[in-house]
Amino acid sequence: MNRPAEPLGAEPTHHQAPPRAGAAADDDWVLSPPSQAQAPEPPQQRAPQGWTAYVGPDRDYFMAMMRRSGPEASGLNLPAYAPPKQLPLQGNQVSIGRRRHSTGEAPDIDLSVPPEDPGVSHQHAVLVQQPDGSWAVVDQNSTNGTTVNGGEEPIQPYVPVQLQDGDRVHVGAWTTITVRRG
């Protein structure tokens, strides 16, 4: 025979419901409501996603540069093979250029390693982290300029240009740096 639950101690941790008409006083039990509503859990804080630069030769950019260049560019050839490089963007800024062999000074993204891009200045451009964690590119008054996303006109020197996930920064004769978030 089933019997209603009975409190184990002298003072129960739950309350007895008021008796119903025609029922025994101890045959229903009701749990107390929580003393206060539970606060919703705070939204999960996502860890900041890192950004990565993918660096390599770009045939389309090279062909566009050749169409815009003068006769001095006629001796340039797109490298037959150059494995793309992948570099995490870390710190507040990432320099782009070519190593100075006389001083040993090297940028973070060193385009003097084979195949060396002859159109890149020693201090060509800088990627600068923004307060929101995104990145901007700043041309350092380079000889051949910096373009973004296949643009015809180089960006203005010393003026940050905000970058979005997947944007392409073009420097030198054939180098494209694609920035990716995550």
CSV table of C-alpha atoms in Angstrom, one decimal:
chain,number,residue,atom,x,y,z
A,1,MET,CA,0.0,0.0,0.0
A,2,ASN,CA,1.3,3.5,-0.9
A,3,ARG,CA,1.4,6.0,1.8
A,4,PRO,CA,2.1,9.7,1.5
A,5,ALA,CA,5.6,10.8,2.1
A,6,GLU,CA,6.3,11.9,5.7
A,7,PRO,CA,9.0,14.4,6.8
A,8,LEU,CA,12.1,12.7,8.2
A,9,GLY,CA,12.9,15.3,10.8
A,10,ALA,CA,10.9,17.4,13.2
A,11,GLU,CA,10.9,20.4,10.8
A,12,PRO,CA,10.2,19.4,7.3
A,13,THR,CA,12.1,21.1,4.4
A,14,HIS,CA,8.9,21.2,2.4
A,15,HIS,CA,5.4,22.4,3.1
A,16,GLN,CA,2.2,20.5,3.3
A,17,ALA,CA,-0.6,21.7,1.0
A,18,PRO,CA,-3.8,22.8,2.6
A,19,PRO,CA,-6.3,20.0,3.0
A,20,ARG,CA,-8.7,19.5,0.1
A,21,ALA,CA,-12.4,19.0,0.8
A,22,GLY,CA,-12.9,15.3,1.5
A,23,ALA,CA,-9.2,14.4,1.7
A,24,ALA,CA,-7.0,13.7,4.6
A,25,ALA,CA,-4.7,16.5,5.6
A,26,ASP,CA,-1.5,14.6,5.0
A,27,ASP,CA,-2.0,13.1,1.5
A,28,ASP,CA,-0.6,15.9,-0.7
A,29,TRP,CA,2.8,17.5,-0.5
A,30,VAL,CA,4.0,20.6,-2.3
A,31,LEU,CA,7.6,21.8,-2.7
A,32,SER,CA,8.2,25.4,-1.7
A,33,PRO,CA,9.0,27.8,-4.5
A,34,PRO,CA,12.5,29.1,-4.6
A,35,SER,CA,13.0,32.0,-2.3
A,36,GLN,CA,14.2,34.1,-5.2
A,37,ALA,CA,14.2,33.8,-8.9
A,38,GLN,CA,17.5,32.5,-10.3
A,39,ALA,CA,19.3,35.0,-12.3
A,40,PRO,CA,19.9,33.9,-15.9
A,41,GLU,CA,23.4,32.8,-16.6
A,42,PRO,CA,25.6,35.5,-18.1
A,43,PRO,CA,26.4,35.1,-21.8
A,44,GLN,CA,29.5,33.1,-22.4
A,45,GLN,CA,32.4,35.3,-23.1
A,46,ARG,CA,34.1,34.2,-26.3
A,47,ALA,CA,37.8,34.2,-26.3
A,48,PRO,CA,39.1,36.9,-28.7
A,49,GLN,CA,39.7,35.3,-32.1
A,50,GLY,CA,43.2,35.7,-33.4
A,51,TRP,CA,44.0,37.0,-36.8
A,52,THR,CA,46.3,35.3,-39.3
A,53,ALA,CA,48.1,36.7,-42.4
A,54,TYR,CA,48.5,34.5,-45.4
A,55,VAL,CA,51.4,35.7,-47.6
A,56,GLY,CA,52.2,34.6,-51.1
A,57,PRO,CA,52.5,35.5,-54.7
A,58,ASP,CA,49.3,36.5,-56.5
A,59,ARG,CA,49.1,35.9,-60.3
A,60,ASP,CA,46.1,38.3,-60.8
A,61,TYR,CA,47.8,41.1,-58.8
A,62,PHE,CA,51.1,40.5,-60.7
A,63,MET,CA,49.3,40.8,-64.1
A,64,ALA,CA,47.5,44.0,-63.1
A,65,MET,CA,50.8,45.5,-61.9
A,66,MET,CA,52.5,44.6,-65.2
A,67,ARG,CA,49.7,46.3,-67.1
A,68,ARG,CA,50.2,49.5,-65.0
A,69,SER,CA,54.0,49.4,-64.9
A,70,GLY,CA,56.5,51.0,-67.3
A,71,PRO,CA,59.2,49.3,-69.3
A,72,GLU,CA,61.4,48.8,-66.2
A,73,ALA,CA,59.0,46.0,-65.1
A,74,SER,CA,59.5,44.0,-68.3
A,75,GLY,CA,62.2,41.9,-66.6
A,76,LEU,CA,60.0,40.8,-63.8
A,77,ASN,CA,58.6,37.2,-63.6
A,78,LEU,CA,56.1,35.7,-61.3
A,79,PRO,CA,57.9,33.0,-59.2
A,80,ALA,CA,57.2,29.5,-60.5
A,81,TYR,CA,56.8,28.2,-57.0
A,82,ALA,CA,56.6,29.9,-53.7
A,83,PRO,CA,54.7,28.2,-50.9
A,84,PRO,CA,52.3,30.5,-49.1
A,85,LYS,CA,53.3,31.5,-45.6
A,86,GLN,CA,50.9,31.7,-42.7
A,87,LEU,CA,51.7,34.0,-39.8
A,88,PRO,CA,49.6,34.8,-36.7
A,89,LEU,CA,49.1,38.6,-36.2
A,90,GLN,CA,50.4,39.3,-32.7
A,91,GLY,CA,51.3,42.4,-30.8
A,92,ASN,CA,50.2,45.9,-31.6
A,93,GLN,CA,51.8,46.1,-35.0
A,94,VAL,CA,53.3,43.8,-37.7
A,95,SER,CA,55.9,45.3,-40.1
A,96,ILE,CA,56.0,44.4,-43.7
A,97,GLY,CA,59.1,44.8,-45.9
A,98,ARG,CA,62.5,43.5,-46.8
A,99,ARG,CA,65.5,42.7,-44.5
A,100,ARG,CA,68.3,45.3,-44.6
A,101,HIS,CA,71.3,43.1,-45.2
A,102,SER,CA,73.7,45.9,-44.1
A,103,THR,CA,72.2,46.2,-40.6
A,104,GLY,CA,70.4,42.9,-40.3
A,105,GLU,CA,67.1,44.7,-39.5
A,106,ALA,CA,64.2,42.6,-40.5
A,107,PRO,CA,60.5,43.2,-40.6
A,108,ASP,CA,57.9,40.8,-39.1
A,109,ILE,CA,56.8,39.8,-42.6
A,110,ASP,CA,60.1,39.6,-44.4
A,111,LEU,CA,59.7,39.5,-48.2
A,112,SER,CA,63.4,39.4,-48.9
A,113,VAL,CA,63.5,35.6,-48.5
A,114,PRO,CA,63.3,33.7,-51.8
A,115,PRO,CA,61.6,34.4,-53.9
A,116,GLU,CA,62.4,38.0,-53.0
A,117,ASP,CA,59.8,40.5,-54.2
A,118,PRO,CA,61.9,43.3,-55.7
A,119,GLY,CA,59.0,45.8,-55.6
A,120,VAL,CA,58.8,45.8,-51.8
A,121,SER,CA,60.5,48.6,-49.8
A,122,HIS,CA,62.6,47.8,-46.8
A,123,GLN,CA,59.9,49.5,-44.6
A,124,HIS,CA,56.9,49.1,-46.9
A,125,ALA,CA,53.8,48.9,-44.6
A,126,VAL,CA,52.6,48.1,-41.1
A,127,LEU,CA,49.6,46.2,-40.0
A,128,VAL,CA,48.3,48.0,-36.8
A,129,GLN,CA,45.9,46.3,-34.3
A,130,GLN,CA,42.8,48.5,-33.6
A,131,PRO,CA,41.2,48.9,-30.1
A,132,ASP,CA,38.4,46.5,-31.1
A,133,GLY,CA,40.9,43.8,-32.0
A,134,SER,CA,40.7,44.2,-35.8
A,135,TRP,CA,43.6,45.4,-38.0
A,136,ALA,CA,44.4,48.3,-40.3
A,137,VAL,CA,47.1,48.7,-42.9
A,138,VAL,CA,49.3,51.8,-43.0
A,139,ASP,CA,51.7,52.4,-46.0
A,140,GLN,CA,55.0,53.7,-44.8
A,141,ASN,CA,55.5,56.0,-47.9
A,142,SER,CA,56.8,53.0,-49.9
A,143,THR,CA,58.3,53.4,-53.3
A,144,ASN,CA,55.6,51.3,-55.1
A,145,GLY,CA,52.7,51.9,-52.8
A,146,THR,CA,50.2,49.5,-51.1
A,147,THR,CA,46.8,48.6,-52.5
A,148,VAL,CA,43.8,46.8,-50.9
A,149,ASN,CA,41.5,44.3,-52.5
A,150,GLY,CA,42.7,44.8,-56.1
A,151,GLY,CA,42.3,48.6,-56.0
A,152,GLU,CA,43.9,50.6,-58.8
A,153,GLU,CA,45.1,53.5,-56.7
A,154,PRO,CA,47.6,53.0,-53.8
A,155,ILE,CA,46.4,53.9,-50.3
A,156,GLN,CA,47.6,57.2,-48.9
A,157,PRO,CA,50.8,57.0,-47.0
A,158,TYR,CA,50.6,57.1,-43.2
A,159,VAL,CA,46.8,56.9,-43.2
A,160,PRO,CA,45.3,53.7,-41.6
A,161,VAL,CA,42.9,51.7,-43.8
A,162,GLN,CA,40.6,49.4,-41.8
A,163,LEU,CA,40.7,45.8,-42.8
A,164,GLN,CA,37.9,43.2,-42.7
A,165,ASP,CA,38.2,39.4,-42.6
A,166,GLY,CA,39.4,38.2,-46.0
A,167,ASP,CA,40.8,41.5,-47.2
A,168,ARG,CA,43.8,41.4,-49.4
A,169,VAL,CA,46.8,43.8,-49.0
A,170,HIS,CA,48.9,44.0,-52.1
A,171,VAL,CA,52.6,45.1,-51.9
A,172,GLY,CA,55.5,44.9,-54.3
A,173,ALA,CA,55.3,43.2,-57.7
A,174,TRP,CA,53.3,40.1,-56.8
A,175,THR,CA,52.8,39.7,-53.0
A,176,THR,CA,49.4,39.5,-51.5
A,177,ILE,CA,48.8,39.3,-47.8
A,178,THR,CA,45.3,38.1,-47.0
A,179,VAL,CA,44.1,38.7,-43.4
A,180,ARG,CA,41.7,36.2,-41.8
A,181,ARG,CA,40.0,36.2,-38.4
A,182,GLY,CA,39.8,33.0,-36.5
